[in-house]
Short mmCIF file of C-alpha atoms and ligand atoms in Angstrom, two decimals:
data_model
loop_
_atom_site.label_atom_id
_atom_site.label_comp_id
_atom_site.label_asym_id
_atom_site.label_seq_id
_atom_site.Cartn_x
_atom_site.Cartn_y
_atom_site.Cartn_z
CA MET D 1 152.84 88.71 193.60
CA PRO D 2 151.01 86.51 191.12
CA PRO D 3 148.56 88.31 188.86
CA PRO D 4 145.12 89.10 190.21
CA LYS D 5 142.18 87.08 189.03
CA SER D 6 140.90 88.03 185.65
CA GLY D 7 138.16 90.53 185.93
CA THR D 8 139.36 92.15 189.13
CA ASN D 9 140.96 94.95 187.24
CA ALA D 10 137.67 95.86 185.68
CA ALA D 11 136.17 96.49 189.08
CA PHE D 12 139.15 98.17 190.59
CA GLY D 13 137.80 101.65 190.04
CA ASP D 14 135.28 100.97 192.75
CA ASN D 15 138.07 101.20 195.27
CA MET D 16 139.24 104.53 194.05
CA ALA D 17 136.99 107.03 195.72
CA GLY D 18 139.44 109.75 194.74
CA SER D 19 143.03 110.61 195.05
CA ALA D 20 144.51 111.19 198.43
CA MET D 21 147.20 113.29 196.88
CA PRO D 22 145.84 115.22 193.93
CA SER D 23 148.64 117.77 194.00
CA LEU D 24 151.31 115.12 193.84
CA ARG D 25 149.86 113.71 190.68
CA ARG D 26 150.36 116.93 188.80
CA HIS D 27 154.05 116.94 189.37
CA THR D 28 156.26 115.76 186.58
CA LEU D 29 158.02 112.46 186.67
CA LEU D 30 161.25 114.32 187.15
CA ARG D 31 160.24 114.62 190.74
CA ILE D 32 161.78 111.21 190.97
CA LEU D 33 165.12 112.96 190.99
CA MET D 34 164.14 115.40 193.66
CA THR D 35 164.64 115.07 197.35
CA ALA D 36 161.62 114.34 199.43
CA ALA D 37 162.35 116.61 202.32
CA THR D 38 158.94 116.71 203.85
CA LEU D 39 156.85 114.01 205.33
CA LEU D 40 153.28 114.77 204.47
CA PRO D 41 150.76 113.45 206.91
CA ALA D 42 148.61 110.79 205.29
CA ALA D 43 145.88 112.67 203.54
CA ALA D 44 143.13 110.32 204.47
CA ALA D 45 143.41 109.36 208.08
CA SER D 46 142.50 105.75 208.52
CA ALA D 47 139.01 105.49 209.92
CA GLY D 48 140.41 103.35 212.71
CA ALA D 49 139.60 99.68 212.71
CA ALA D 50 136.93 99.54 215.39
CA GLY D 51 139.50 100.28 218.03
CA GLN D 52 140.58 96.69 218.22
CA ALA D 53 143.10 96.29 215.48
CA GLN D 54 146.74 96.55 216.33
CA VAL D 55 148.27 99.09 214.04
CA TYR D 56 151.96 99.57 214.23
CA SER D 57 153.66 102.88 213.97
CA SER D 58 157.19 103.73 213.26
CA ASN D 59 159.53 103.32 216.18
CA GLN D 60 161.45 106.27 214.97
CA SER D 61 160.73 109.39 216.90
CA SER D 62 161.17 112.48 214.87
CA THR D 63 161.36 116.08 215.87
CA THR D 64 159.46 117.06 212.74
CA GLN D 65 156.37 115.06 213.46
CA THR D 66 153.29 117.01 214.32
CA SER D 67 150.77 114.45 215.38
CA GLY D 68 151.41 113.25 218.89
CA PRO D 69 153.94 110.88 220.33
CA GLU D 70 153.41 108.15 217.73
CA SER D 71 153.69 109.01 214.09
CA PRO D 72 151.44 106.72 212.07
CA LEU D 73 152.89 105.39 208.88
CA PRO D 74 151.69 107.03 205.70
CA VAL D 75 150.24 104.98 202.84
CA PHE D 76 150.18 101.60 204.58
CA GLU D 77 148.55 100.25 207.72
CA MET D 78 150.66 97.44 209.12
CA HIS D 79 149.34 94.52 211.13
CA SER D 80 150.74 91.40 212.72
CA GLY D 81 147.56 89.45 213.39
CA PHE D 82 147.23 86.16 215.23
CA TRP D 83 144.62 84.35 213.12
CA VAL D 84 145.91 85.33 209.74
CA ASN D 85 149.38 84.17 210.80
CA LEU D 86 148.01 80.88 212.14
CA HIS D 87 146.09 80.32 208.90
CA HIS D 88 149.17 80.81 206.72
CA PHE D 89 151.32 78.71 209.05
CA LEU D 90 148.87 75.79 208.93
CA TYR D 91 148.72 76.18 205.16
CA LEU D 92 152.52 75.99 205.04
CA GLN D 93 152.71 72.98 207.35
CA ALA D 94 150.12 71.12 205.30
CA ARG D 95 152.04 71.84 202.10
CA LEU D 96 155.34 70.80 203.66
CA LEU D 97 153.78 67.52 204.74
CA LYS D 98 152.63 66.91 201.20
CA GLY D 99 156.31 67.01 200.34
CA ASN D 100 157.35 67.58 196.78
CA SER D 101 154.05 68.55 195.30
CA ALA D 102 156.06 71.39 193.88
CA SER D 103 154.93 70.89 190.32
CA THR D 104 152.29 73.58 190.68
CA GLU D 105 154.88 76.06 191.90
CA THR D 106 157.09 76.42 188.91
CA THR D 107 155.54 79.79 188.17
CA ARG D 108 157.91 82.70 187.73
CA GLY D 109 159.05 84.06 191.08
CA ALA D 110 157.72 81.11 193.07
CA ALA D 111 160.01 79.59 195.68
CA GLN D 112 159.63 76.44 197.70
CA PRO D 113 159.89 77.05 201.43
CA ASP D 114 163.33 75.98 202.48
CA GLU D 115 162.35 74.19 205.66
CA LEU D 116 160.94 71.05 207.22
CA PRO D 117 157.58 70.63 208.92
CA VAL D 118 157.79 71.85 212.51
CA SER D 119 158.97 69.33 215.06
CA LEU D 120 156.46 68.28 217.71
CA ILE D 121 158.98 66.36 219.79
CA ASP D 122 158.41 66.80 223.53
CA PHE D 123 155.04 68.45 223.01
CA PRO D 124 152.21 67.28 225.30
CA ALA D 125 150.19 64.54 223.63
CA ALA D 126 147.06 66.70 223.53
CA ASP D 127 148.98 69.46 221.73
CA ILE D 128 150.35 67.03 219.17
CA ARG D 129 146.88 65.64 218.46
CA ALA D 130 145.29 69.09 218.19
CA TRP D 131 147.99 70.40 215.89
CA GLN D 132 148.06 67.33 213.67
CA ASP D 133 144.26 67.42 213.34
CA ALA D 134 144.37 71.00 212.18
CA VAL D 135 147.19 70.33 209.71
CA ALA D 136 145.28 67.30 208.43
CA PHE D 137 142.24 69.49 207.90
CA TYR D 138 144.31 71.93 205.83
CA SER D 139 145.93 69.06 203.91
CA LYS D 140 142.56 67.69 202.86
CA ASP D 141 141.64 70.64 200.70
CA LEU D 142 142.86 74.14 201.56
CA ALA D 143 146.57 73.39 201.10
CA GLY D 144 145.95 72.57 197.45
CA ARG D 145 144.41 75.94 196.77
CA ASP D 146 146.12 79.12 195.63
CA LEU D 147 146.19 81.79 198.35
CA LEU D 148 145.24 84.53 195.90
CA LEU D 149 143.57 83.02 192.88
CA ASN D 150 141.12 80.93 194.88
CA GLY D 151 138.15 83.06 195.94
CA ASP D 152 137.54 81.13 199.17
CA MET D 153 141.14 81.59 200.24
CA GLU D 154 140.85 85.30 199.57
CA ILE D 155 137.72 85.53 201.73
CA ILE D 156 139.32 83.48 204.52
CA ASN D 157 142.36 85.77 204.52
CA ASN D 158 140.25 88.92 204.55
CA GLN D 159 137.99 87.65 207.33
CA LEU D 160 140.77 86.38 209.57
CA SER D 161 142.76 89.56 209.16
CA VAL D 162 140.01 91.66 210.74
CA MET D 163 139.58 89.12 213.57
CA GLU D 164 143.06 89.78 214.88
CA ALA D 165 141.93 91.02 218.28
CA CYS D 166 139.48 88.15 218.81
CA SER D 167 140.20 85.28 221.16
CA GLU D 168 137.78 83.04 219.26
CA LEU D 169 136.01 83.07 215.89
CA GLU D 170 132.41 82.14 216.66
CA GLY D 171 131.24 85.35 218.28
CA LYS D 172 130.95 83.86 221.77
CA SER D 173 132.88 86.73 223.33
CA THR D 174 131.38 89.49 221.20
CA PRO D 175 129.35 89.50 217.98
CA LEU D 176 132.28 91.35 216.37
CA CYS D 177 134.23 88.08 216.61
CA LYS D 178 131.78 86.04 214.58
CA SER D 179 133.91 85.23 211.57
CA GLY D 180 131.18 83.71 209.45
CA LEU D 181 133.68 81.18 208.15
CA ARG D 182 132.92 77.49 207.63
CA GLN D 183 132.36 75.65 210.89
CA ASP D 184 134.98 72.97 210.21
CA LEU D 185 137.59 75.62 209.40
CA VAL D 186 136.75 77.58 212.54
CA GLU D 187 137.06 74.38 214.58
CA ALA D 188 140.44 73.54 213.08
CA LEU D 189 141.77 77.05 213.74
CA GLU D 190 140.44 77.16 217.29
CA ARG D 191 141.88 73.72 218.01
CA ALA D 192 145.30 74.74 216.72
CA ALA D 193 145.26 78.20 218.34
CA PRO D 194 146.46 77.32 221.86
CA VAL D 195 149.24 75.13 220.43
CA TYR D 196 150.34 77.85 218.04
CA ARG D 197 150.19 80.46 220.78
CA ALA D 198 152.24 78.31 223.16
CA HIS D 199 154.98 77.29 220.73
CA TRP D 200 155.39 79.59 217.72
CA TRP D 201 153.33 82.75 217.81
CA ALA D 202 155.58 84.82 220.09
CA GLN D 203 158.58 84.24 217.85
CA GLN D 204 156.69 84.82 214.61
CA ASP D 205 154.96 87.93 215.93
CA ARG D 206 158.34 89.28 216.98
CA ALA D 207 159.75 88.59 213.51
CA ASN D 208 156.78 90.39 211.96
CA ARG D 209 157.24 93.40 214.24
CA GLU D 210 160.95 93.53 213.51
CA TRP D 211 160.21 93.42 209.79
CA ILE D 212 157.74 96.29 210.20
CA ALA D 213 160.27 98.24 212.25
CA GLU D 214 162.80 97.79 209.46
CA VAL D 215 160.60 99.07 206.62
CA ALA D 216 158.83 101.73 208.69
CA PRO D 217 161.59 104.39 208.45
CA MET D 218 161.72 103.92 204.66
CA ILE D 219 157.96 104.28 204.42
CA GLN D 220 158.04 107.33 206.68
CA LYS D 221 160.67 108.93 204.53
CA MET D 222 159.57 107.94 201.04
CA GLY D 223 156.11 106.42 201.22
CA VAL D 224 154.10 109.48 200.25
CA GLU D 225 156.57 110.49 197.56
CA LEU D 226 156.79 107.05 196.03
CA SER D 227 153.02 106.55 196.06
CA GLY D 228 152.70 109.84 194.18
CA GLN D 229 155.35 108.78 191.68
CA LEU D 230 153.59 105.48 191.02
CA ALA D 231 150.19 107.17 190.69
CA ASP D 232 151.77 109.52 188.12
CA VAL D 233 153.34 106.69 186.17
CA TYR D 234 150.24 104.50 186.14
CA GLN D 235 147.84 107.41 185.65
CA ARG D 236 145.61 106.19 188.42
CA PRO D 237 144.98 107.76 191.82
CA TRP D 238 146.60 106.07 194.77
CA PRO D 239 143.92 104.51 197.00
CA SER D 240 142.38 107.14 199.25
CA GLN D 241 142.51 104.89 202.30
CA LYS D 242 145.69 103.48 203.74
CA ILE D 243 146.35 100.05 202.32
CA ARG D 244 146.00 97.27 204.86
CA VAL D 245 149.13 95.12 205.10
CA ASP D 246 149.12 91.87 207.04
CA VAL D 247 152.63 90.78 207.85
CA VAL D 248 152.81 87.01 208.19
CA TRP D 249 155.53 84.48 208.84
CA TYR D 250 154.71 82.57 205.65
CA GLY D 251 153.21 84.48 202.73
CA GLY D 252 152.96 81.87 199.97
CA PRO D 253 155.44 80.86 197.25
CA PHE D 254 155.92 84.46 196.07
CA GLY D 255 156.50 85.90 199.53
CA ALA D 256 153.61 88.34 199.11
CA TYR D 257 150.26 88.70 197.41
CA THR D 258 147.52 91.28 197.04
CA SER D 259 143.80 90.91 196.63
CA LEU D 260 141.91 93.89 195.31
CA ASP D 261 138.42 93.90 196.74
CA PRO D 262 139.17 95.30 199.23
CA ILE D 263 142.84 96.09 198.62
CA HIS D 264 144.64 93.81 201.03
CA LEU D 265 148.33 93.11 200.98
CA THR D 266 149.82 90.04 202.68
CA ILE D 267 153.59 89.85 202.99
CA SER D 268 156.03 87.44 204.61
CA SER D 269 158.49 88.62 207.23
CA HIS D 270 160.37 85.34 206.95
CA ASP D 271 160.89 85.15 203.16
CA PRO D 272 164.57 85.97 202.60
CA ARG D 273 163.70 87.93 199.46
CA ASN D 274 161.76 90.48 201.49
CA ARG D 275 164.70 91.78 203.49
CA GLY D 276 165.85 95.39 203.66
CA VAL D 277 165.04 97.65 200.73
CA TYR D 278 163.60 94.66 198.87
CA GLY D 279 160.82 94.43 201.44
CA PHE D 280 160.10 98.09 200.74
CA GLU D 281 160.12 97.52 196.97
CA VAL D 282 157.83 94.49 197.30
CA LEU D 283 155.31 96.52 199.31
CA PHE D 284 155.10 99.07 196.51
CA HIS D 285 155.12 96.42 193.79
CA GLU D 286 152.18 94.77 195.52
CA ALA D 287 150.35 98.06 195.97
CA SER D 288 150.90 98.76 192.25
CA HIS D 289 148.57 95.87 191.46
CA ALA D 290 145.78 98.22 192.53
CA LEU D 291 146.98 100.85 190.02
CA ALA D 292 147.43 98.59 187.00
CA GLY D 293 144.10 99.34 185.33
CA ALA D 294 145.34 101.92 182.84
CA VAL D 295 148.33 99.74 181.97
CA THR D 296 146.30 96.60 181.30
CA ALA D 297 143.68 98.56 179.37
CA ALA D 298 146.33 100.23 177.21
CA ILE D 299 148.10 96.94 176.55
CA SER D 300 144.95 95.21 175.39
CA HIS D 301 143.95 98.20 173.27
CA GLU D 302 147.33 98.53 171.54
CA PHE D 303 147.68 94.81 170.83
CA ARG D 304 144.11 94.39 169.59
CA GLU D 305 144.59 97.38 167.35
CA ARG D 306 147.53 95.58 165.73
CA ASP D 307 145.82 92.22 165.71
CA LYS D 308 148.57 90.78 167.89
CA PRO D 309 148.10 88.36 170.76
CA ILE D 310 148.52 90.01 174.16
CA PRO D 311 151.74 88.64 175.64
CA ARG D 312 151.06 86.75 178.81
CA ASP D 313 152.13 88.56 182.00
CA PHE D 314 153.63 91.45 180.09
CA TRP D 315 151.72 93.88 182.31
CA HIS D 316 153.19 92.18 185.38
CA ALA D 317 156.74 92.47 184.05
CA LEU D 318 156.03 96.15 183.45
CA LEU D 319 154.91 96.55 187.08
CA PHE D 320 158.07 94.91 188.40
CA TYR D 321 160.22 96.96 186.05
CA THR D 322 158.58 100.23 187.01
CA THR D 323 158.69 99.90 190.80
CA GLY D 324 162.21 98.53 190.65
CA GLU D 325 163.41 101.38 188.45
CA ILE D 326 161.85 104.10 190.58
CA VAL D 327 163.18 102.64 193.81
CA ARG D 328 166.60 102.24 192.17
CA ARG D 329 166.62 105.92 191.23
CA ASP D 330 165.52 106.97 194.67
CA VAL D 331 168.37 104.96 196.12
CA GLU D 332 170.92 106.08 193.55
CA TYR D 333 170.13 109.77 193.67
CA GLY D 334 170.12 109.77 197.42
CA THR D 335 166.43 110.52 197.84
CA MET D 336 166.49 107.54 200.10
CA THR D 337 169.53 106.72 202.11
CA PHE D 338 169.93 103.27 203.47
CA THR D 339 172.32 101.43 205.61
CA ASN D 340 174.43 98.83 203.91
CA GLU D 341 172.42 96.20 205.71
CA GLN D 342 169.14 97.52 204.33
CA ARG D 343 170.67 97.24 200.88
CA ASN D 344 171.49 93.63 201.63
CA GLY D 345 175.16 94.43 201.55
CA SER D 346 175.19 95.71 198.00
CA SER D 347 176.58 99.09 197.07
CA VAL D 348 174.24 99.51 194.10
CA TYR D 349 170.60 98.65 194.08
CA LEU D 350 169.62 95.86 191.76
CA PRO D 351 165.82 95.89 191.48
CA TYR D 352 163.92 92.91 192.87
CA ALA D 353 163.03 91.29 189.53
CA ALA D 354 166.66 91.40 188.38
CA ARG D 355 168.03 90.37 191.75
CA PHE D 356 165.75 87.35 192.09
CA GLY D 357 165.88 86.06 188.55
CA LEU D 358 162.46 86.99 187.20
CA TYR D 359 163.82 88.25 183.89
CA SER D 360 164.25 84.97 182.08
CA GLY D 361 162.55 83.49 179.04
CA SER D 362 159.86 85.83 177.71
CA TRP D 363 160.51 88.25 180.56
CA GLU D 364 164.06 88.80 179.33
CA HIS D 365 162.60 89.93 176.02
CA PHE D 366 160.08 92.12 177.86
CA ARG D 367 162.85 93.78 179.81
CA GLY D 368 164.68 94.68 176.59
CA LEU D 369 161.55 96.29 175.19
CA LEU D 370 160.83 98.10 178.45
CA ASP D 371 164.38 99.50 178.39
CA LEU D 372 163.77 100.76 174.86
CA TYR D 373 160.24 102.11 175.06
CA TRP D 374 159.05 102.35 178.66
CA LEU D 375 162.15 103.84 180.24
CA PRO D 376 161.83 107.00 178.08
CA TYR D 377 158.33 107.41 179.55
CA LEU D 378 159.69 107.03 183.09
CA ASP D 379 162.25 109.69 182.16
CA GLY D 380 159.43 112.02 181.12
CA ARG D 381 160.60 112.05 177.48
CA VAL D 382 157.56 110.45 175.81
CA SER D 383 153.90 110.15 176.74
CA PHE D 384 152.23 107.10 178.25
CA ASP D 385 150.29 106.51 175.00
CA THR D 386 153.40 106.78 172.85
CA ALA D 387 155.31 104.37 175.03
CA MET D 388 152.48 101.85 174.96
CA ALA D 389 152.07 102.14 171.19
CA ARG D 390 155.80 101.60 170.61
CA LEU D 391 155.88 98.62 172.94
CA ALA D 392 153.03 96.95 171.09
CA ALA D 393 154.45 97.80 167.69
CA ASP D 394 157.80 96.17 168.38
CA MET D 395 156.65 93.19 170.44
ZN1 ZN J 401 152.90 91.17 191.42
#
């Protein structure tokens, strides 16, 4: 959820080989009010991750599906991978051990994990030593790094995510399992792996799968429609390939993050903010990071034109506002129907940023301006350029 590294937006076009849904993009924004009755098959079938990746499908069987007994999810490709979960869990444990080094996590939307380091009481002595060694290794350096903004952490996450079917990371079993990661990191992960597998993985994997099973029906029903709506709004094609999502127990202080080269979404199944429809909104907020190019370009153009400083994170507030508003409409107009539980018990849908207190300080001001000048664009009443110009003029 934090902003991508500077410069990544400039290269983001490389990921956009073309739109998966060209016809959707021509529709007007008023489609937001329409019912999505059909489930389009994903336009670009995933190439299939070397036959070894575990890709989850919706549990829901549907009489309308046309493609075999399992209906793959559109838009996203969901994974619950062993190594990427272990990596984030060690990262969390190392940070918890550091205690209140929370000063770096006062960023908007950041939350301290509300838990204690795992208890090792009654573990075999060898397990305790192996686990503590691995946590100590993470504490030394990696735990102080940002999961997204640090390039090494991004590479580690990307590499481990594709190793999910591997029993080791050095390529001893098959060359496909040679991670290419630093030897000391590989050793720490391999040392911790049997302990993690014996004590925590089954429970965390189950939580990840349950989380996927909860969002899957929403993605089946609305994923294609919503991706088309967001591509329309942001004037960028939705990625032609399904977006890889790694569901992890711990997903950093924001509960989710997205790196752009390649587009890779990591989201926590355990973060209480990601429950129900909010998990669905967060997925699309995260995916929107890959579509933000026209927005960031227009913001810098309009502010430079007026010789005004570009307000920090304004583009990110706009992304939150937009996804939240579109999901709210889909809920309100019945395009999506949810159980009360999926709505987290609420009868109306309060978008994520409002629900979790992101609109404070400068963001409160941003929200007022977005209500005034961006909402008319989402309603189809003014053009993208007009909305951007008015936002910059009144900021
Ligand atoms: Zn974000």
